Amino acid sequence: MKLSHKYYISYSFLRVYIAMAGLFPIKFNIAISKCIVKLLYPLIKSRRRVAKENLRIAFPDKSDAELNRLVYASFENLIITFTEIFNISNMSEKQIKEYVQFENSQLLQKLYDDGRGLILLSAHYGNWEFMAMAGAYHLNLDMLIPVKLLKNWFVDRIINKNRTACGNKVINMDKAAFEMLKQLKSGKAIALLADQSAHENSDIYVSMFGKPTLTYKAPAELALKYNIPLTFNYCERQGDGKYIIKSELVKSEDLEFTKEGVAELTQRHSNMLEAVLRRNPAQWVWAHKRWKHSPKK
């Protein structure tokens, strides 16, 4: 079977799923997705192994049983997130506003209204897709989102249609540099996910959980070079299944646009992410090979 045919079949199944999911409340769909996790979990041995190795690096003092619990919780969080992402088209603006709230919207609104541009930095934590939609619906932010294109371009089309339904714009990450700068210089916002392993030839190592961690330097470079506020944000699932978005300004006014300044600002937002993960590790995607690179000796 040709690759495009496989893509189209998975796309068709997804369209049928979205149509069927629209017949039921989202809480019911999430309950079903949790059952799916139980069925699939024994089959994803390699990803479970990666997640456990990462968790062991981050939390060397936790017992094996506790690490196993966190691995399962992380995959459960991921399937809930995907379930919600593919149910977004069945949700109204009012429903999303009720489902996702900001804890500190005044901070983002003030920074955005200053007209210098705004960098919203986040991570694959909780439901990161809801955060971008909530920013448009709650705060009316004009936002550009660089995204990595999926191999299955049919599914990619569905996801990007959901991402842009609220007015946000998306752009291929590999061709985003000029458009991001244009967006910021016009006083608007960009949203970046910078928590996965970066590029060895162009990015930098900072400390995360006491281990050298290759991290994207672009957010810090943009913030310092063009004097643009950088915020760290995360969308955390609550006990009732709804979300609270928490935002904090990453201090940068004491830094200059130098190699050392960029490294320090990158370390600061990495520290913020680490603090969140230490408090609630279950909502991060641990199955990514975050520490696959090491500094060259």
Short mmCIF file of C-alpha atoms in Angstrom, two decimals, residues 108-294:
data_model
loop_
_atom_site.label_atom_id
_atom_site.label_comp_id
_atom_site.label_asym_id
_atom_site.label_seq_id
_atom_site.Cartn_x
_atom_site.Cartn_y
_atom_site.Cartn_z
CA LEU A 108 -0.20 39.03 29.37
CA GLN A 109 -2.74 41.70 28.44
CA LYS A 110 -0.55 44.51 29.77
CA LEU A 111 2.58 43.21 28.04
CA TYR A 112 0.72 42.76 24.77
CA ASP A 113 -0.90 46.21 24.96
CA ASP A 114 2.53 47.81 25.40
CA GLY A 115 3.02 47.14 21.68
CA ARG A 116 6.60 45.82 21.84
CA GLY A 117 5.59 42.33 20.77
CA LEU A 118 5.23 39.35 23.07
CA ILE A 119 6.87 35.93 23.20
CA LEU A 120 4.71 33.27 24.83
CA LEU A 121 6.96 30.35 25.71
CA SER A 122 5.48 27.04 26.78
CA ALA A 123 6.04 23.29 26.91
CA HIS A 124 4.35 20.00 26.05
CA TYR A 125 2.61 20.07 29.42
CA GLY A 126 -1.08 19.68 30.22
CA ASN A 127 -2.86 20.73 27.04
CA TRP A 128 -0.61 23.15 25.15
CA GLU A 129 -3.02 23.44 22.20
CA PHE A 130 -5.81 24.78 24.42
CA MET A 131 -3.47 27.49 25.66
CA ALA A 132 -3.06 29.04 22.22
CA MET A 133 -6.80 28.98 21.58
CA ALA A 134 -7.57 30.48 24.98
CA GLY A 135 -5.10 33.30 24.32
CA ALA A 136 -7.06 34.25 21.22
CA TYR A 137 -10.52 33.85 22.76
CA HIS A 138 -9.90 35.36 26.21
CA LEU A 139 -7.33 38.04 25.38
CA ASN A 140 -7.78 38.68 21.64
CA LEU A 141 -4.07 38.15 21.03
CA ASP A 142 -2.93 38.20 17.43
CA MET A 143 -0.72 35.13 17.58
CA LEU A 144 1.63 33.34 15.19
CA ILE A 145 2.51 29.73 16.02
CA PRO A 146 5.49 27.99 14.36
CA VAL A 147 4.61 24.28 14.05
CA LYS A 148 6.39 21.14 12.97
CA LEU A 149 4.63 19.61 9.99
CA LEU A 150 3.33 16.08 10.46
CA LYS A 151 4.32 13.36 8.01
CA ASN A 152 0.64 12.62 7.53
CA TRP A 153 -0.40 15.83 5.79
CA PHE A 154 -4.09 14.86 5.95
CA VAL A 155 -4.04 14.76 9.76
CA ASP A 156 -1.82 17.84 9.78
CA ARG A 157 -4.58 19.68 7.93
CA ILE A 158 -7.15 18.79 10.61
CA ILE A 159 -4.93 19.89 13.48
CA ASN A 160 -3.98 23.17 11.83
CA LYS A 161 -7.61 23.87 10.99
CA ASN A 162 -8.37 23.59 14.72
CA ARG A 163 -5.38 25.74 15.62
CA THR A 164 -6.50 28.54 13.32
CA ALA A 165 -10.26 28.36 14.04
CA CYS A 166 -9.92 31.02 16.73
CA GLY A 167 -7.90 33.41 14.56
CA ASN A 168 -4.38 32.20 15.33
CA LYS A 169 -1.93 31.79 12.44
CA VAL A 170 0.43 28.85 11.94
CA ILE A 171 3.63 28.60 9.93
CA ASN A 172 6.07 25.82 9.11
CA MET A 173 8.76 25.90 11.80
CA ASP A 174 11.51 25.45 9.21
CA LYS A 175 10.48 28.65 7.42
CA ALA A 176 9.33 30.71 10.39
CA ALA A 177 12.24 33.03 11.24
CA PHE A 178 11.31 35.97 9.01
CA GLU A 179 7.58 35.77 9.75
CA MET A 180 8.18 35.55 13.51
CA LEU A 181 10.32 38.66 13.45
CA LYS A 182 7.77 40.47 11.29
CA GLN A 183 5.01 39.49 13.74
CA LEU A 184 6.95 40.73 16.76
CA LYS A 185 8.03 43.98 15.13
CA SER A 186 4.38 44.74 14.40
CA GLY A 187 3.68 44.50 18.15
CA LYS A 188 1.93 41.14 18.03
CA ALA A 189 2.60 37.77 19.69
CA ILE A 190 4.30 34.49 18.88
CA ALA A 191 3.84 31.21 20.77
CA LEU A 192 6.75 28.77 21.04
CA LEU A 193 7.26 25.31 22.48
CA ALA A 194 10.90 24.97 23.49
CA ASP A 195 11.07 21.93 25.75
CA GLN A 196 12.22 19.26 23.30
CA SER A 197 15.76 18.40 22.28
CA ALA A 198 17.25 21.14 20.10
CA HIS A 199 19.89 21.26 17.35
CA GLU A 200 23.46 20.33 18.24
CA ASN A 201 25.03 22.70 15.73
CA SER A 202 23.08 25.84 16.60
CA ASP A 203 21.60 25.66 20.09
CA ILE A 204 23.02 25.61 23.61
CA TYR A 205 23.29 23.50 26.74
CA VAL A 206 21.78 24.64 30.00
CA SER A 207 21.23 22.72 33.22
CA MET A 208 17.93 20.88 33.72
CA PHE A 209 17.52 18.51 36.64
CA GLY A 210 21.28 18.91 37.16
CA LYS A 211 22.11 17.53 33.70
CA PRO A 212 23.41 19.42 30.62
CA THR A 213 20.36 19.74 28.37
CA LEU A 214 20.41 20.90 24.74
CA THR A 215 17.87 23.74 24.55
CA TYR A 216 16.59 26.12 21.89
CA LYS A 217 18.20 29.55 22.19
CA ALA A 218 15.88 31.40 19.76
CA PRO A 219 13.38 32.62 22.41
CA ALA A 220 16.16 34.25 24.45
CA GLU A 221 17.86 35.68 21.36
CA LEU A 222 14.65 37.30 20.12
CA ALA A 223 13.82 38.68 23.56
CA LEU A 224 17.24 40.23 24.14
CA LYS A 225 18.08 41.40 20.63
CA TYR A 226 14.77 43.20 20.08
CA ASN A 227 13.83 44.04 23.70
CA ILE A 228 10.69 41.92 23.64
CA PRO A 229 9.09 40.54 26.83
CA LEU A 230 9.38 36.79 27.26
CA THR A 231 6.80 34.93 29.34
CA PHE A 232 6.73 31.34 30.52
CA ASN A 233 3.24 29.82 30.40
CA TYR A 234 1.72 26.44 31.05
CA CYS A 235 -1.80 25.02 30.81
CA GLU A 236 -2.37 22.73 33.79
CA ARG A 237 -5.21 20.26 34.09
CA GLN A 238 -7.21 20.55 37.29
CA GLY A 239 -9.02 17.90 39.32
CA ASP A 240 -12.32 18.60 37.53
CA GLY A 241 -10.69 18.14 34.11
CA LYS A 242 -10.68 21.84 33.26
CA TYR A 243 -7.53 23.93 32.85
CA ILE A 244 -5.81 26.89 34.43
CA ILE A 245 -3.19 28.77 32.39
CA LYS A 246 -0.42 30.20 34.55
CA SER A 247 1.94 32.87 33.24
CA GLU A 248 5.11 34.49 34.53
CA LEU A 249 7.47 37.07 33.07
CA VAL A 250 10.98 35.73 32.56
CA LYS A 251 13.25 38.42 33.99
CA SER A 252 15.55 39.81 31.30
CA GLU A 253 16.06 43.55 31.90
CA ASP A 254 19.39 42.92 33.61
CA LEU A 255 20.78 41.03 30.60
CA GLU A 256 22.38 42.15 27.35
CA PHE A 257 22.26 40.56 23.93
CA THR A 258 25.48 38.60 24.29
CA LYS A 259 26.34 34.91 24.24
CA GLU A 260 26.35 34.96 28.05
CA GLY A 261 23.05 36.87 28.23
CA VAL A 262 21.31 34.44 25.90
CA ALA A 263 22.61 31.48 27.92
CA GLU A 264 21.43 33.02 31.20
CA LEU A 265 17.94 33.84 29.90
CA THR A 266 17.63 30.33 28.46
CA GLN A 267 18.65 28.94 31.85
CA ARG A 268 16.02 31.06 33.58
CA HIS A 269 13.08 29.80 31.56
CA SER A 270 14.45 26.25 31.79
CA ASN A 271 14.46 26.65 35.58
CA MET A 272 10.80 27.69 35.45
CA LEU A 273 9.87 24.56 33.52
CA GLU A 274 11.86 22.38 35.88
CA ALA A 275 10.06 23.87 38.89
CA VAL A 276 6.68 23.00 37.31
CA LEU A 277 7.78 19.45 36.52
CA ARG A 278 9.12 18.89 40.03
CA ARG A 279 5.74 19.90 41.42
CA ASN A 280 3.60 17.95 38.94
CA PRO A 281 5.60 15.64 36.65
CA ALA A 282 2.60 13.61 35.44
CA GLN A 283 1.43 16.21 32.92
CA TRP A 284 4.63 16.43 30.84
CA VAL A 285 5.51 14.28 27.79
CA TRP A 286 8.40 12.25 29.24
CA ALA A 287 8.50 9.86 26.27
CA HIS A 288 10.50 12.36 24.20
CA LYS A 289 14.27 11.72 24.17
CA ARG A 290 15.08 14.94 26.00
CA TRP A 291 18.65 13.96 26.90
CA LYS A 292 19.70 12.19 23.72
CA HIS A 293 22.53 14.72 23.20
CA SER A 294 25.52 15.37 25.44
#
